[in-house]
């Protein structure tokens, strides 16, 4: 057989296999999206209806409390909780991560490597293993079913990772940049603010997005530490759709889509920001 | 006035002392080059002048002020870094104007000064580009521009040419010298390249292991090195050094090498040596010339017959590698012709220009 043809067939086979593989990976996600747009009876129909017969926004209207039919699940409250908890914990984790990352990247101090290793090791403990001790301590402190309780947990979960990531970005910026700025008349703080921060911006943004997604998607700890609409987040709220004998698959899927959308947008942003070619060119080339 | 005085300056990193109480006076408008092998403390010294390193002991004066505890921004200095350290997220114009903006100067003043610096360095065309869009030489110019816009009292250069290729390095070297003649300011320049040091400096400071070995004009350091280290470090090719012992022959002192080869001691050194003293005999390639030059050698000379191992033609001259008393030495041939390996030639060695160093201390016996 002709070599060009052989190459082409090989390529087609590769792409076909990739397509099948990606399809298998995407099916559950696609199914959730499809389910969100169809009524419950179609979801539960036997034999299964593969292609939606009657697609519409009813499920979304229902869970947000618009229209004729409503569900007794306070989705807007959960949404607000999720937003507040994820954003606040992200901002705090970023502030700590920026200070910590800068310190690890720029300063020499005692036990630096040991502290850094300790931070990284804390990442190896699965979050769920901490749920019981956290529950006991939080209940003593009165932090169960409070937004603050979850915020503290998420900050603790995210700080090691943000420090690690931001440290890496600051390390990429030659320290001569900050020194040049200081010789140019800046205080150390001005040098950070005018030179190092803008250069590490994309790294800090990606760290922020990762932290936000961790808090936004977290289920295990949140389900332990929250009780009511005061603090329940969206992933925990999903369980409200399961009653003793029924599961509202359509409503649950609609809510899942609402959880996925911000995560999806942010993931695209991460991709863009991770291309951190900005620091090249300022130094030798 | 921006003279710099360095008094007993010591630098420690933890328990390790890297600069051991150095003293140096740099006059107003002087171009001083700190030169030495890596790890000799020259960059550390420069960074202490800049305020980027703490001073462990001693005092540094810029003008009349002790600057030990002043941050870099209050020292009225500019610095050009080895890797240029241009701000990658700013255009050339913004890079040049950054220091003035921080100093809160009026916009028209900034504009004027930036344009003036750009004109001096010939970078007018590049003003709207970012550092990533510049070549190495252009970045180097921008870095120099950023230093001169602020009209500082002192310029500090930290190996600014070591990232450039050989041709560009020579070109930028000339530009730095021209810059110093245009913008008369005190310059402290660090390099490990002795050619840069020789060509640029009003005075050279040779450093080694955290000590200053010698301070002097390029010619002084070249012609009167105080010890074996300076003698071998300054000058290219490096000075030939051969260990020997002082012997007395026919009532005159000679230096005896391996295999009974001897060379007479220069007349002015006769009083400083004693019989049996271990010495190192040093002479530059320029002072060992083939007889076929028929050029008169000033002062006393000694005849040597040597076999040429390798000849390196450089165009205007050829370096001849020979073996003398078991050591590889270099001679210079100023009227080059092809020299086949193994050719035996007669040389004259300018005895009066050669140096004798004490073998134990390394000190030049002529000083």
Tab-separated table of N, CA, C and O in Angstrom, chain B residues 226-278:
chain	number	residue	atom	x	y	z
B	226	UNK	N	51.459	43.499	41.629
B	226	UNK	CA	52.055	43.364	42.962
B	226	UNK	C	52.324	41.911	43.321
B	226	UNK	O	53.149	41.627	44.176
B	227	UNK	N	51.609	40.997	42.709
B	227	UNK	CA	51.849	39.593	43.062
B	227	UNK	C	51.528	38.682	41.875
B	227	UNK	O	51.088	39.143	40.825
B	228	UNK	N	51.737	37.401	42.080
B	228	UNK	CA	51.562	36.446	40.982
B	228	UNK	C	50.115	36.408	40.508
B	228	UNK	O	49.851	36.226	39.328
B	229	UNK	N	49.165	36.596	41.448
B	229	UNK	CA	47.764	36.533	41.036
B	229	UNK	C	47.439	37.641	40.038
B	229	UNK	O	46.891	37.390	38.960
B	230	UNK	N	47.799	38.869	40.387
B	230	UNK	CA	47.509	39.993	39.487
B	230	UNK	C	48.257	39.806	38.171
B	230	UNK	O	47.724	40.054	37.090
B	231	UNK	N	49.498	39.335	38.265
B	231	UNK	CA	50.317	39.162	37.069
B	231	UNK	C	49.661	38.196	36.087
B	231	UNK	O	49.649	38.431	34.882
B	232	UNK	N	49.096	37.101	36.598
B	232	UNK	CA	48.493	36.124	35.685
B	232	UNK	C	47.082	36.515	35.290
B	232	UNK	O	46.604	36.122	34.234
B	233	UNK	N	46.400	37.295	36.148
B	233	UNK	CA	45.004	37.618	35.856
B	233	UNK	C	44.882	38.726	34.821
B	233	UNK	O	44.008	38.696	33.961
B	234	UNK	N	45.753	39.706	34.912
B	234	UNK	CA	45.679	40.838	33.994
B	234	UNK	C	46.625	40.612	32.826
B	234	UNK	O	47.778	40.249	33.016
B	235	UNK	N	46.128	40.844	31.643
B	235	UNK	CA	46.959	40.687	30.449
B	235	UNK	C	46.578	39.431	29.687
B	235	UNK	O	46.242	38.413	30.280
B	236	UNK	N	46.580	39.556	28.365
B	236	UNK	CA	46.256	38.404	27.539
B	236	UNK	C	47.247	38.350	26.377
B	236	UNK	O	47.391	39.335	25.661
B	237	UNK	N	47.940	37.250	26.131
B	237	UNK	CA	47.914	36.028	26.943
B	237	UNK	C	48.469	36.251	28.345
B	237	UNK	O	49.195	37.229	28.545
B	238	UNK	N	48.132	35.372	29.289
B	238	UNK	CA	48.606	35.600	30.672
B	238	UNK	C	50.116	35.520	30.769
B	238	UNK	O	50.774	34.921	29.920
B	239	UNK	N	50.629	36.139	31.824
B	239	UNK	CA	52.086	36.190	31.998
B	239	UNK	C	52.643	34.771	32.160
B	239	UNK	O	52.034	33.926	32.801
B	240	UNK	N	53.789	34.510	31.535
B	240	UNK	CA	54.463	33.220	31.716
B	240	UNK	C	55.085	33.177	33.099
B	240	UNK	O	55.747	34.133	33.517
B	241	UNK	N	54.871	32.101	33.829
B	241	UNK	CA	55.399	31.985	35.195
B	241	UNK	C	56.184	30.682	35.311
B	241	UNK	O	55.642	29.607	35.036
B	242	UNK	N	57.453	30.788	35.728
B	242	UNK	CA	58.262	29.577	35.872
B	242	UNK	C	58.962	29.603	37.234
B	242	UNK	O	59.582	30.603	37.605
B	243	UNK	N	58.811	28.511	37.974
B	243	UNK	CA	59.453	28.433	39.294
B	243	UNK	C	60.944	28.175	39.124
B	243	UNK	O	61.348	27.424	38.232
B	244	UNK	N	61.760	28.828	39.958
B	244	UNK	CA	63.220	28.641	39.873
B	244	UNK	C	63.874	28.959	41.206
B	244	UNK	O	63.195	29.202	42.210
B	245	UNK	N	65.197	28.949	41.183
B	245	UNK	CA	65.949	29.214	42.417
B	245	UNK	C	67.114	30.143	42.072
B	245	UNK	O	67.703	30.033	40.998
B	246	UNK	N	67.399	31.063	43.003
B	246	UNK	CA	68.479	32.015	42.747
B	246	UNK	C	69.835	31.326	42.980
B	246	UNK	O	70.043	30.689	44.019
B	247	UNK	N	70.698	31.435	42.004
B	247	UNK	CA	72.066	30.900	42.164
B	247	UNK	C	73.059	32.015	41.797
B	247	UNK	O	72.675	33.004	41.161
B	248	UNK	N	74.290	31.844	42.248
B	248	UNK	CA	75.303	32.832	41.899
B	248	UNK	C	76.239	32.201	40.872
B	248	UNK	O	76.697	31.081	41.049
B	249	UNK	N	76.438	32.924	39.794
B	249	UNK	CA	77.287	32.400	38.720
B	249	UNK	C	78.170	33.549	38.244
B	249	UNK	O	77.645	34.628	37.950
B	250	UNK	N	79.459	33.357	38.222
B	250	UNK	CA	80.411	34.388	37.789
B	250	UNK	C	80.184	35.699	38.556
B	250	UNK	O	80.236	36.788	37.991
B	251	UNK	N	79.808	35.600	39.827
B	251	UNK	CA	79.621	36.812	40.623
B	251	UNK	C	78.300	37.501	40.395
B	251	UNK	O	78.008	38.530	40.990
B	252	UNK	N	77.442	36.953	39.554
B	252	UNK	CA	76.130	37.559	39.308
B	252	UNK	C	75.030	36.585	39.678
B	252	UNK	O	75.211	35.378	39.587
B	253	UNK	N	73.885	37.170	40.080
B	253	UNK	CA	72.740	36.302	40.397
B	253	UNK	C	72.072	35.818	39.119
B	253	UNK	O	71.898	36.584	38.157
B	254	UNK	N	71.708	34.553	39.127
B	254	UNK	CA	70.941	33.966	38.035
B	254	UNK	C	69.746	33.216	38.612
B	254	UNK	O	69.739	32.867	39.781
B	255	UNK	N	68.768	33.011	37.764
B	255	UNK	CA	67.665	32.146	38.172
B	255	UNK	C	67.884	30.818	37.470
B	255	UNK	O	67.994	30.766	36.239
B	256	UNK	N	67.960	29.749	38.274
B	256	UNK	CA	68.192	28.420	37.699
B	256	UNK	C	66.877	27.661	37.655
B	256	UNK	O	66.115	27.640	38.632
B	257	UNK	N	66.592	27.106	36.492
B	257	UNK	CA	65.381	26.310	36.343
B	257	UNK	C	65.763	24.849	36.250
B	257	UNK	O	66.930	24.490	36.366
B	258	UNK	N	64.781	24.028	35.960
B	258	UNK	CA	65.043	22.608	35.707
B	258	UNK	C	66.055	22.481	34.568
B	258	UNK	O	66.175	23.367	33.737
B	259	UNK	N	66.695	21.350	34.528
B	259	UNK	CA	67.578	21.000	33.421
B	259	UNK	C	68.675	22.038	33.211
B	259	UNK	O	69.075	22.326	32.083
B	260	UNK	N	69.109	22.647	34.341
B	260	UNK	CA	70.244	23.569	34.331
B	260	UNK	C	70.080	24.787	33.442
B	260	UNK	O	71.066	25.409	33.053
B	261	UNK	N	68.901	25.110	33.076
B	261	UNK	CA	68.734	26.337	32.291
B	261	UNK	C	68.760	27.523	33.249
B	261	UNK	O	68.167	27.458	34.326
B	262	UNK	N	69.433	28.578	32.845
B	262	UNK	CA	69.484	29.757	33.714
B	262	UNK	C	69.204	31.023	32.923
B	262	UNK	O	69.391	31.068	31.699
B	263	UNK	N	68.756	32.023	33.685
B	263	UNK	CA	68.506	33.343	33.111
B	263	UNK	C	69.056	34.345	34.116
B	263	UNK	O	68.846	34.184	35.319
B	264	UNK	N	69.765	35.374	33.672
B	264	UNK	CA	70.314	36.327	34.645
B	264	UNK	C	69.217	37.164	35.315
B	264	UNK	O	68.180	37.430	34.720
B	265	UNK	N	69.473	37.535	36.567
B	265	UNK	CA	68.542	38.403	37.302
B	265	UNK	C	68.788	39.841	36.846
B	265	UNK	O	69.940	40.258	36.666
B	266	UNK	N	67.713	40.586	36.641
B	266	UNK	CA	67.852	41.979	36.204
B	266	UNK	C	68.653	42.770	37.224
B	266	UNK	O	68.602	42.498	38.429
B	267	UNK	N	69.398	43.745	36.722
B	267	UNK	CA	70.323	44.485	37.577
B	267	UNK	C	69.619	45.128	38.767
B	267	UNK	O	70.097	45.073	39.900
B	268	UNK	N	68.424	45.696	38.533
B	268	UNK	CA	67.756	46.411	39.621
B	268	UNK	C	67.205	45.455	40.682
B	268	UNK	O	66.796	45.888	41.750
B	269	UNK	N	67.173	44.160	40.387
B	269	UNK	CA	66.634	43.211	41.361
B	269	UNK	C	67.727	42.514	42.150
B	269	UNK	O	67.459	41.776	43.101
B	270	UNK	N	69.004	42.737	41.729
B	270	UNK	CA	70.113	41.992	42.315
B	270	UNK	C	70.179	42.161	43.827
B	270	UNK	O	70.545	41.240	44.548
B	271	UNK	N	69.780	43.353	44.304
B	271	UNK	CA	69.902	43.606	45.733
B	271	UNK	C	68.767	42.985	46.554
B	271	UNK	O	68.847	42.882	47.757
B	272	UNK	N	67.679	42.612	45.875
B	272	UNK	CA	66.520	42.099	46.624
B	272	UNK	C	66.545	40.568	46.747
B	272	UNK	O	65.720	40.014	47.446
B	273	UNK	N	67.439	39.909	46.054
B	273	UNK	CA	67.430	38.445	46.107
B	273	UNK	C	68.609	37.920	46.903
B	273	UNK	O	69.614	38.609	47.086
B	274	UNK	N	68.457	36.722	47.421
B	274	UNK	CA	69.564	36.069	48.115
B	274	UNK	C	69.781	34.710	47.467
B	274	UNK	O	68.853	34.136	46.893
B	275	UNK	N	70.977	34.231	47.596
B	275	UNK	CA	71.304	32.960	46.970
B	275	UNK	C	70.448	31.846	47.593
B	275	UNK	O	70.245	31.814	48.810
B	276	UNK	N	69.968	30.983	46.764
B	276	UNK	CA	69.155	29.856	47.260
B	276	UNK	C	67.685	30.177	47.406
B	276	UNK	O	66.875	29.298	47.716
B	277	UNK	N	67.314	31.450	47.195
B	277	UNK	CA	65.901	31.845	47.356
B	277	UNK	C	65.026	31.203	46.269
B	277	UNK	O	65.414	31.145	45.101
B	278	UNK	N	63.877	30.688	46.703
B	278	UNK	CA	62.922	30.121	45.741
B	278	UNK	C	62.116	31.271	45.144
B	278	UNK	O	61.555	32.086	45.885
